[in-house]
Amino acid sequence: MTGLFDWERFQKLPLVGILRGFDLAASQQAVRSAAAGGLTTVEITLNSPAATSQIERLRHEFGDRVNVGAGTVCTVEDARLAIQCGATFIVTPIVDGDVIQVCRDADVPAFVGAMTPSEVFQAWKLGAAIVKIFPADALGPTYLQSLRGPLPQISLMPTGGVTVESLASFHRAGAIAFGIGGPLFDAQRIAAQDWDWIQEQTTRFVAAYRAVA
């Protein structure tokens, strides 16, 4: 299954829920709960069990209301396979021009990881739709604000440690999107099948964004 990333859906709620290391059954239920809480974009990292099969299944079940993408994409081969399996966006932790070009050729947005000003600019120059600042909690919102000074034209997405409480600070610093992993898809909560908590936590993140948007 192939298809376009729904930018309108994403712009209304630019929160990317990141599922890393979970099997299909856990990911399916987690996405069901998060979607019930309002989430509209999820990323399945390729170091998850049977990740491409997960992307295909999740896209089939949720594709009419959730953008389903692939994360931790580091090679051209991985990018091509993820796109073939239905990923509507690609997240890579590195600045690799060949991976970005595969995405551009397929009209699939690339969210590219970077940290330094040079990396951020290079990712944008190569065609990144959004530049992922990771790990965001290491330097905090002040660093993001500093990057925005000389590079205001680049869309930044802090990822790593973004919480319900810190989201507003990152937004004030200039973030246009937010990557959210453990603070939303908590491994202990998922292991305990506490799906109500996942839905409620999603609702809290959505409310936190709505309060500053």
Coordinates of N, CA and C in Angstrom, one line a residue:
M1 N 0.9 -1.2 0.0 CA 0.0 0.0 0.0 C 0.9 1.2 0.0
T2 N 0.6 2.1 -0.9 CA 1.4 3.4 -1.0 C 0.4 4.5 -0.9
G3 N 0.9 5.7 -0.5 CA 0.0 6.8 -0.4 C 0.8 8.0 0.1
L4 N 0.2 9.2 0.0 CA 0.8 10.4 0.4 C 0.7 10.7 1.9
F5 N 1.6 11.4 2.4 CA 1.6 11.9 3.8 C 0.5 13.0 3.8
D6 N -0.3 13.0 4.8 CA -1.4 13.9 4.9 C -0.9 15.1 5.7
W7 N -0.4 16.1 5.0 CA 0.2 17.3 5.6 C -0.9 18.1 6.4
E8 N -2.1 18.2 5.9 CA -3.1 18.9 6.6 C -3.4 18.3 8.0
R9 N -3.5 17.0 8.0 CA -3.7 16.3 9.3 C -2.5 16.6 10.2
F10 N -1.3 16.6 9.7 CA -0.1 16.8 10.5 C 0.0 18.2 11.0
Q11 N -0.3 19.2 10.2 CA -0.2 20.6 10.6 C -1.2 20.9 11.7
K12 N -2.4 20.2 11.7 CA -3.4 20.5 12.7 C -2.9 19.9 14.1
L13 N -2.1 18.8 14.0 CA -1.6 18.3 15.3 C -0.2 17.7 15.0
P14 N 0.9 18.5 15.1 CA 2.2 18.0 14.7 C 2.9 17.3 15.8
L15 N 2.3 16.2 16.3 CA 2.9 15.3 17.3 C 3.1 14.0 16.7
V16 N 4.4 13.5 16.8 CA 4.8 12.2 16.2 C 5.0 11.3 17.4
G17 N 4.1 10.3 17.5 CA 4.3 9.3 18.6 C 5.2 8.2 18.1
I18 N 6.2 7.9 18.8 CA 7.3 7.0 18.4 C 7.2 5.7 19.1
L19 N 7.0 4.6 18.4 CA 7.0 3.2 18.9 C 8.3 2.5 18.6
R20 N 9.0 2.2 19.6 CA 10.3 1.5 19.4 C 10.4 0.2 20.2
G21 N 10.6 -0.9 19.5 CA 10.9 -2.1 20.2 C 9.7 -3.0 20.5
F22 N 8.5 -2.6 20.1 CA 7.3 -3.3 20.5 C 6.9 -4.3 19.3
D23 N 6.2 -5.4 19.7 CA 5.8 -6.3 18.6 C 4.5 -5.8 18.0
L24 N 4.0 -6.5 17.0 CA 2.8 -6.0 16.3 C 1.6 -5.8 17.2
A25 N 1.3 -6.9 18.0 CA 0.1 -6.8 18.9 C 0.2 -5.6 19.8
A26 N 1.3 -5.3 20.4 CA 1.4 -4.2 21.3 C 1.3 -2.9 20.5
S27 N 1.9 -2.8 19.4 CA 1.9 -1.6 18.6 C 0.4 -1.3 18.1
Q28 N -0.3 -2.3 17.7 CA -1.6 -2.1 17.2 C -2.5 -1.6 18.4
Q29 N -2.4 -2.2 19.5 CA -3.3 -1.7 20.6 C -2.8 -0.3 21.1
A30 N -1.5 -0.1 21.1 CA -1.0 1.3 21.5 C -1.5 2.3 20.5
V31 N -1.5 2.0 19.2 CA -2.0 3.0 18.3 C -3.5 3.2 18.4
R32 N -4.2 2.1 18.6 CA -5.7 2.3 18.8 C -5.9 3.2 20.0
S33 N -5.2 3.0 21.1 CA -5.5 3.9 22.2 C -5.1 5.3 22.0
A34 N -3.9 5.5 21.3 CA -3.4 6.8 21.1 C -4.3 7.5 20.1
A35 N -4.8 6.8 19.1 CA -5.7 7.4 18.1 C -7.0 7.8 18.8
A36 N -7.5 7.0 19.7 CA -8.7 7.4 20.4 C -8.5 8.6 21.3
G37 N -7.2 8.9 21.7 CA -6.9 10.1 22.4 C -6.6 11.3 21.5
G38 N -6.6 11.1 20.2 CA -6.4 12.2 19.3 C -5.2 12.2 18.4
L39 N -4.2 11.3 18.7 CA -3.0 11.3 17.9 C -3.2 10.9 16.4
T40 N -2.5 11.6 15.6 CA -2.7 11.4 14.1 C -1.5 11.1 13.3
T41 N -0.3 10.9 14.0 CA 0.9 10.5 13.4 C 1.7 9.6 14.2
V42 N 2.1 8.5 13.7 CA 3.0 7.5 14.5 C 4.1 7.1 13.6
E43 N 5.2 6.8 14.3 CA 6.5 6.3 13.7 C 6.8 4.9 14.3
I44 N 7.0 4.0 13.5 CA 7.5 2.6 13.9 C 9.0 2.6 13.5
T45 N 9.8 2.4 14.5 CA 11.3 2.4 14.2 C 11.6 1.0 13.6
L46 N 12.6 1.0 12.7 CA 12.9 -0.2 12.0 C 13.7 -1.2 12.9
N47 N 14.1 -0.8 14.1 CA 14.7 -1.8 15.0 C 13.6 -2.4 15.9
S48 N 12.4 -2.3 15.5 CA 11.3 -3.0 16.2 C 11.1 -4.4 15.5
P49 N 10.6 -5.4 16.2 CA 10.4 -6.7 15.6 C 9.4 -6.6 14.4
A50 N 9.9 -7.2 13.3 CA 9.1 -7.2 12.0 C 8.6 -5.9 11.7
A51 N 9.4 -4.9 11.7 CA 9.0 -3.5 11.6 C 8.2 -3.2 10.3
T52 N 8.7 -3.7 9.2 CA 8.1 -3.3 8.0 C 6.7 -4.0 7.9
S53 N 6.5 -5.2 8.5 CA 5.2 -5.8 8.5 C 4.3 -5.0 9.4
Q54 N 4.8 -4.5 10.5 CA 4.0 -3.6 11.4 C 3.5 -2.4 10.6
I55 N 4.4 -1.8 9.9 CA 4.0 -0.6 9.1 C 2.9 -0.9 8.2
E56 N 3.0 -2.0 7.5 CA 2.0 -2.4 6.5 C 0.7 -2.7 7.2
R57 N 0.7 -3.4 8.3 CA -0.6 -3.7 9.0 C -1.2 -2.4 9.6
L58 N -0.4 -1.6 10.2 CA -0.9 -0.4 10.8 C -1.4 0.6 9.8
R59 N -0.7 0.6 8.7 CA -1.2 1.5 7.6 C -2.6 1.0 7.1
H60 N -2.7 -0.3 7.0 CA -4.0 -0.9 6.6 C -5.1 -0.6 7.6
E61 N -4.8 -0.7 8.9 CA -5.9 -0.5 9.9 C -6.2 1.0 10.1
F62 N -5.1 1.8 10.1 CA -5.3 3.2 10.6 C -5.0 4.3 9.5
G63 N -4.7 3.9 8.3 CA -4.3 4.8 7.3 C -5.3 5.9 7.0
D64 N -6.6 5.7 7.2 CA -7.5 6.7 6.9 C -7.6 7.8 7.9
R65 N -6.9 7.6 9.1 CA -6.9 8.7 10.1 C -5.6 8.9 10.8
V66 N -4.6 8.1 10.5 CA -3.2 8.2 11.1 C -2.1 8.2 10.1
N67 N -1.2 9.1 10.1 CA 0.0 9.0 9.3 C 0.9 8.0 9.9
V68 N 1.3 7.0 9.1 CA 2.2 5.9 9.6 C 3.5 6.0 8.9
G69 N 4.6 6.2 9.7 CA 5.9 6.3 9.1 C 6.9 5.3 9.7
A70 N 8.1 5.3 9.1 CA 9.2 4.5 9.6 C 10.3 5.3 10.2
G71 N 10.9 4.9 11.3 CA 12.0 5.6 11.9 C 13.2 4.8 12.0
T72 N 14.3 5.4 12.4 CA 15.6 4.8 12.5 C 16.0 4.2 11.1
V73 N 15.8 5.0 10.1 CA 16.1 4.6 8.7 C 17.5 5.1 8.4
C74 N 18.4 4.2 8.2 CA 19.8 4.7 8.1 C 20.4 4.4 6.7
T75 N 19.7 3.6 5.9 CA 20.3 3.2 4.6 C 19.3 3.4 3.5
V76 N 19.8 3.4 2.3 CA 18.9 3.5 1.1 C 18.0 2.3 1.0
E77 N 18.5 1.1 1.3 CA 17.7 -0.1 1.2 C 16.6 0.0 2.2
D78 N 16.9 0.4 3.4 CA 15.8 0.5 4.5 C 14.8 1.5 4.0
A79 N 15.2 2.6 3.5 CA 14.2 3.6 3.1 C 13.3 3.1 2.0
R80 N 13.9 2.4 1.0 CA 13.1 1.9 -0.1 C 12.1 0.8 0.4
L81 N 12.6 0.0 1.3 CA 11.7 -1.1 1.8 C 10.6 -0.5 2.6
A82 N 10.9 0.4 3.5 CA 9.8 1.1 4.3 C 8.8 1.7 3.4
I83 N 9.2 2.4 2.4 CA 8.3 3.1 1.5 C 7.4 2.1 0.8
Q84 N 8.0 1.0 0.3 CA 7.3 -0.1 -0.4 C 6.3 -0.7 0.5
C85 N 6.5 -0.7 1.8 CA 5.6 -1.3 2.8 C 4.5 -0.4 3.3
G86 N 4.6 0.9 2.8 CA 3.5 1.8 3.1 C 3.8 3.0 3.9
A87 N 5.1 3.1 4.4 CA 5.5 4.3 5.2 C 5.2 5.6 4.4
T88 N 4.4 6.5 5.1 CA 4.1 7.7 4.4 C 5.1 8.8 4.8
F89 N 6.0 8.6 5.7 CA 7.1 9.5 6.0 C 8.3 8.7 6.5
I90 N 9.4 9.2 6.4 CA 10.7 8.5 6.9 C 11.4 9.4 7.9
V91 N 11.8 8.8 9.0 CA 12.6 9.5 10.0 C 14.0 8.8 10.0
T92 N 15.0 9.6 9.9 CA 16.3 9.1 9.9 C 17.1 9.9 11.0
P93 N 18.0 9.2 11.8 CA 18.7 9.9 12.8 C 20.0 10.6 12.3
I94 N 20.3 10.4 11.0 CA 21.5 10.9 10.4 C 21.2 11.7 9.2
V95 N 22.2 12.5 8.8 CA 22.1 13.3 7.6 C 22.8 12.5 6.4
D96 N 22.0 11.8 5.7 CA 22.5 11.0 4.5 C 21.8 11.5 3.3
G97 N 22.5 12.1 2.4 CA 21.9 12.6 1.2 C 21.3 11.6 0.3
D98 N 21.8 10.3 0.3 CA 21.2 9.3 -0.5 C 19.8 8.9 0.0
V99 N 19.7 8.7 1.3 CA 18.5 8.4 2.0 C 17.4 9.5 1.7
I100 N 17.8 10.7 1.8 CA 16.9 11.8 1.6 C 16.5 11.8 0.1
Q101 N 17.4 11.5 -0.8 CA 17.0 11.5 -2.2 C 16.0 10.4 -2.5
V102 N 16.1 9.3 -1.9 CA 15.2 8.2 -2.1 C 13.8 8.7 -1.7
C103 N 13.7 9.4 -0.6 CA 12.4 9.9 -0.1 C 11.9 11.0 -1.1
R104 N 12.7 11.9 -1.5 CA 12.3 12.9 -2.5 C 11.8 12.3 -3.8
D105 N 12.5 11.3 -4.3 CA 12.1 10.6 -5.5 C 10.7 10.0 -5.4
A106 N 10.4 9.5 -4.1 CA 9.1 8.8 -3.9 C 8.0 9.8 -3.4
D107 N 8.4 11.1 -3.3 CA 7.5 12.1 -2.8 C 7.0 11.7 -1.3
V108 N 8.0 11.2 -0.6 CA 7.7 10.9 0.9 C 8.6 11.8 1.7
P109 N 8.0 12.6 2.6 CA 8.8 13.5 3.4 C 9.8 12.8 4.3
A110 N 11.0 13.4 4.4 CA 12.1 12.9 5.2 C 12.2 13.9 6.4
F111 N 12.1 13.3 7.6 CA 12.4 14.0 8.9 C 13.8 13.6 9.3
V112 N 14.7 14.5 9.2 CA 16.1 14.2 9.3 C 16.7 14.6 10.6
G113 N 17.4 13.7 11.3 CA 18.0 14.0 12.6 C 19.3 14.8 12.4
A114 N 19.5 15.8 13.3 CA 20.7 16.7 13.3 C 20.8 17.3 14.7
M115 N 22.0 17.9 14.9 CA 22.2 18.6 16.2 C 22.9 19.9 16.0
T116 N 24.0 19.9 15.3 CA 24.8 21.2 15.2 C 24.2 22.1 14.1
P117 N 24.5 23.4 14.1 CA 24.0 24.2 13.1 C 24.4 23.8 11.7
S118 N 25.6 23.3 11.5 CA 26.0 22.8 10.2 C 25.2 21.6 9.8
E119 N 24.9 20.6 10.7 CA 24.1 19.5 10.3 C 22.7 19.9 10.0
V120 N 22.1 20.8 10.8 CA 20.8 21.2 10.6 C 20.6 21.9 9.2
F121 N 21.6 22.7 8.8 CA 21.5 23.4 7.5 C 21.7 22.4 6.4
Q122 N 22.7 21.5 6.6 CA 22.9 20.5 5.5 C 21.7 19.6 5.3
A123 N 21.0 19.2 6.4 CA 19.8 18.4 6.2 C 18.8 19.1 5.4
W124 N 18.6 20.4 5.8 CA 17.6 21.2 5.1 C 18.0 21.4 3.6
K125 N 19.2 21.7 3.4 CA 19.7 21.9 2.0 C 19.5 20.7 1.1
L126 N 19.7 19.5 1.7 CA 19.5 18.3 1.0 C 18.1 17.9 0.7
G127 N 17.2 18.6 1.4 CA 15.7 18.3 1.1 C 14.9 17.8 2.3
A128 N 15.4 17.9 3.5 CA 14.6 17.4 4.6 C 13.4 18.3 4.8
A129 N 12.2 17.6 4.9 CA 11.0 18.3 5.1 C 11.0 19.0 6.5
I130 N 11.5 18.3 7.5 CA 11.6 18.7 8.9 C 13.0 18.2 9.4
V131 N 13.6 19.0 10.2 CA 14.8 18.6 10.9 C 14.6 18.2 12.3
K132 N 14.9 17.0 12.6 CA 14.6 16.5 14.0 C 15.9 16.8 14.9
I133 N 15.6 17.5 16.0 CA 16.7 17.8 16.9 C 16.7 16.8 18.0
F134 N 17.7 16.0 18.0 CA 17.8 14.8 19.0 C 19.2 14.7 19.5
P135 N 19.3 14.4 20.8 CA 18.3 14.4 21.8 C 17.9 15.8 22.3
A136 N 16.7 16.2 22.2 CA 16.3 17.5 22.6 C 16.5 17.9 24.0
D137 N 16.3 16.9 24.9 CA 16.4 17.2 26.3 C 17.8 17.4 26.8
A138 N 18.8 17.0 26.0 CA 20.2 17.2 26.4 C 20.6 18.7 26.5
L139 N 20.0 19.5 25.6 CA 20.4 20.9 25.6 C 19.1 21.8 25.9
G140 N 18.0 21.3 25.7 CA 16.7 22.0 26.1 C 16.3 23.0 25.1
P141 N 15.2 23.7 25.4 CA 14.6 24.7 24.6 C 15.5 25.9 24.2
T142 N 16.4 26.2 25.1 CA 17.3 27.4 24.8 C 18.1 27.1 23.6
Y143 N 18.6 25.9 23.5 CA 19.4 25.5 22.3 C 18.6 25.6 21.0
L144 N 17.4 25.1 21.1 CA 16.5 25.2 19.9 C 16.3 26.7 19.5
Q145 N 16.1 27.5 20.5 CA 15.9 28.9 20.2 C 17.1 29.5 19.6
S146 N 18.3 29.1 20.1 CA 19.5 29.6 19.5 C 19.7 29.2 18.0
L147 N 19.3 27.9 17.7 CA 19.4 27.5 16.3 C 18.4 28.3 15.4
R148 N 17.3 28.6 16.0 CA 16.3 29.4 15.2 C 16.8 30.8 14.8
G149 N 17.7 31.3 15.6 CA 18.2 32.7 15.3 C 18.8 32.8 13.9
P150 N 19.8 32.0 13.6 CA 20.4 32.2 12.2 C 19.7 31.3 11.2
L151 N 18.8 30.4 11.6 CA 18.2 29.5 10.7 C 16.7 29.5 10.8
P152 N 16.0 30.6 10.7 CA 14.6 30.7 11.0 C 13.7 30.0 9.9
Q153 N 14.3 29.7 8.7 CA 13.6 29.2 7.6 C 13.4 27.6 7.8
I154 N 14.1 27.0 8.7 CA 14.1 25.6 8.9 C 13.1 25.1 9.9
S155 N 12.3 24.1 9.6 CA 11.3 23.6 10.5 C 12.0 22.6 11.4
L156 N 11.9 22.8 12.7 CA 12.6 22.0 13.7 C 11.6 21.2 14.5
M157 N 12.0 19.9 14.8 CA 11.1 19.0 15.6 C 12.0 18.4 16.7
P158 N 11.9 19.0 17.9 CA 12.6 18.4 19.0 C 12.1 17.0 19.3
T159 N 13.0 16.1 19.6 CA 12.7 14.7 19.9 C 13.6 14.2 21.0
G160 N 13.0 13.4 21.9 CA 13.8 12.9 23.0 C 13.6 13.7 24.3
G161 N 12.7 13.2 25.1 CA 12.5 13.8 26.4 C 11.4 14.9 26.4
V162 N 10.7 15.1 25.2 CA 9.6 16.1 25.2 C 8.5 15.5 26.0
T163 N 8.1 16.3 27.0 CA 7.0 15.8 27.9 C 5.8 16.8 27.8
V164 N 4.7 16.4 28.5 CA 3.5 17.2 28.5 C 3.9 18.6 29.1
E165 N 4.8 18.6 30.1 CA 5.2 19.8 30.8 C 6.2 20.6 30.0
S166 N 7.0 20.0 29.2 CA 8.1 20.8 28.5 C 7.6 21.2 27.1
L167 N 6.5 20.7 26.6 CA 6.1 21.0 25.2 C 6.0 22.5 25.0
A168 N 5.3 23.2 25.9 CA 5.1 24.6 25.7 C 6.4 25.4 25.6
S169 N 7.4 25.0 26.4 CA 8.7 25.6 26.3 C 9.4 25.4 25.0
F170 N 9.3 24.2 24.4 CA 9.9 24.0 23.1 C 9.1 24.7 22.0
H171 N 7.8 24.8 22.2 CA 7.0 25.6 21.2 C 7.4 27.0 21.2
R172 N 7.6 27.6 22.4 CA 8.0 29.0 22.5 C 9.4 29.2 21.9
A173 N 10.2 28.2 21.9 CA 11.6 28.3 21.4 C 11.6 28.2 19.9
G174 N 10.4 27.8 19.3 CA 10.3 27.8 17.8 C 10.1 26.5 17.2
A175 N 9.8 25.4 18.0 CA 9.5 24.1 17.4 C 8.2 24.2 16.7
I176 N 8.1 23.5 15.5 CA 6.9 23.4 14.8 C 6.3 22.0 14.8
A177 N 7.0 21.0 15.4 CA 6.5 19.7 15.5 C 7.3 19.1 16.7
F178 N 6.8 17.9 17.2 CA 7.3 17.3 18.4 C 7.4 15.8 18.3
G179 N 8.5 15.2 18.5 CA 8.6 13.7 18.5 C 8.6 13.2 19.9
I180 N 7.6 12.3 20.2 CA 7.4 11.9 21.5 C 7.4 10.3 21.6
G181 N 8.4 9.8 22.4 CA 8.5 8.4 22.5 C 8.0 7.9 23.9
G182 N 9.0 7.6 24.8 CA 8.7 7.1 26.1 C 7.7 7.8 26.9
P183 N 7.7 9.2 26.9 CA 6.7 9.9 27.7 C 5.2 9.6 27.2
L184 N 5.1 9.1 26.0 CA 3.7 8.7 25.6 C 3.6 7.2 25.5
F185 N 4.5 6.5 24.8 CA 4.4 5.0 24.7 C 5.4 4.4 25.7
D186 N 5.0 4.5 27.0 CA 5.8 4.1 28.1 C 5.9 2.5 28.1
A187 N 7.1 2.0 28.1 CA 7.3 0.6 27.9 C 6.6 -0.2 29.1
Q188 N 6.7 0.3 30.3 CA 6.1 -0.4 31.4 C 4.6 -0.4 31.3
R189 N 4.0 0.7 30.9 CA 2.6 0.8 30.7 C 2.1 -0.2 29.6
I190 N 2.8 -0.2 28.5 CA 2.5 -1.1 27.4 C 2.6 -2.6 27.9
A191 N 3.7 -2.9 28.6 CA 3.9 -4.3 29.1 C 2.7 -4.7 30.0
A192 N 2.2 -3.7 30.8 CA 1.1 -4.0 31.7 C -0.3 -3.9 31.0
Q193 N -0.2 -3.6 29.7 CA -1.5 -3.5 28.9 C -2.4 -2.4 29.5
D194 N -1.8 -1.3 29.9 CA -2.5 -0.2 30.5 C -2.9 0.8 29.4
W195 N -3.8 0.3 28.5 CA -4.2 1.1 27.3 C -5.0 2.3 27.7
D196 N -5.7 2.3 28.8 CA -6.4 3.5 29.2 C -5.4 4.7 29.5
W197 N -4.3 4.3 30.1 CA -3.2 5.3 30.4 C -2.7 5.9 29.1
I198 N -2.4 5.0 28.1 CA -1.9 5.5 26.8 C -2.9 6.5 26.2
Q199 N -4.2 6.2 26.3 CA -5.2 7.1 25.7 C -5.2 8.4 26.5
E200 N -5.2 8.3 27.8 CA -5.3 9.5 28.7 C -4.0 10.4 28.5
Q201 N -2.9 9.7 28.4 CA -1.6 10.5 28.2 C -1.6 11.2 26.8
T202 N -2.2 10.5 25.8 CA -2.3 11.1 24.5 C -3.2 12.4 24.6
T203 N -4.3 12.2 25.3 CA -5.2 13.4 25.5 C -4.5 14.5 26.2
R204 N -3.6 14.2 27.1 CA -2.8 15.3 27.8 C -1.9 16.0 26.8
F205 N -1.2 15.2 26.0 CA -0.3 15.8 25.0 C -1.0 16.7 24.0
V206 N -2.2 16.2 23.6 CA -3.0 16.9 22.6 C -3.4 18.2 23.2
A207 N -3.9 18.2 24.5 CA -4.3 19.4 25.2 C -3.2 20.4 25.4
A208 N -2.0 19.8 25.7 CA -0.8 20.7 25.9 C -0.5 21.4 24.6
Y209 N -0.6 20.7 23.4 CA -0.3 21.4 22.2 C -1.4 22.4 21.8
R210 N -2.7 22.0 22.0 CA -3.8 23.0 21.7 C -3.7 24.2 22.5
A211 N -3.1 24.1 23.7 CA -3.0 25.3 24.6 C -2.0 26.3 24.1
V212 N -1.1 25.9 23.3 CA -0.1 26.9 22.8 C -0.2 27.1 21.3
A213 N -0.9 26.3 20.6 CA -1.0 26.5 19.1 C -1.7 27.7 18.7

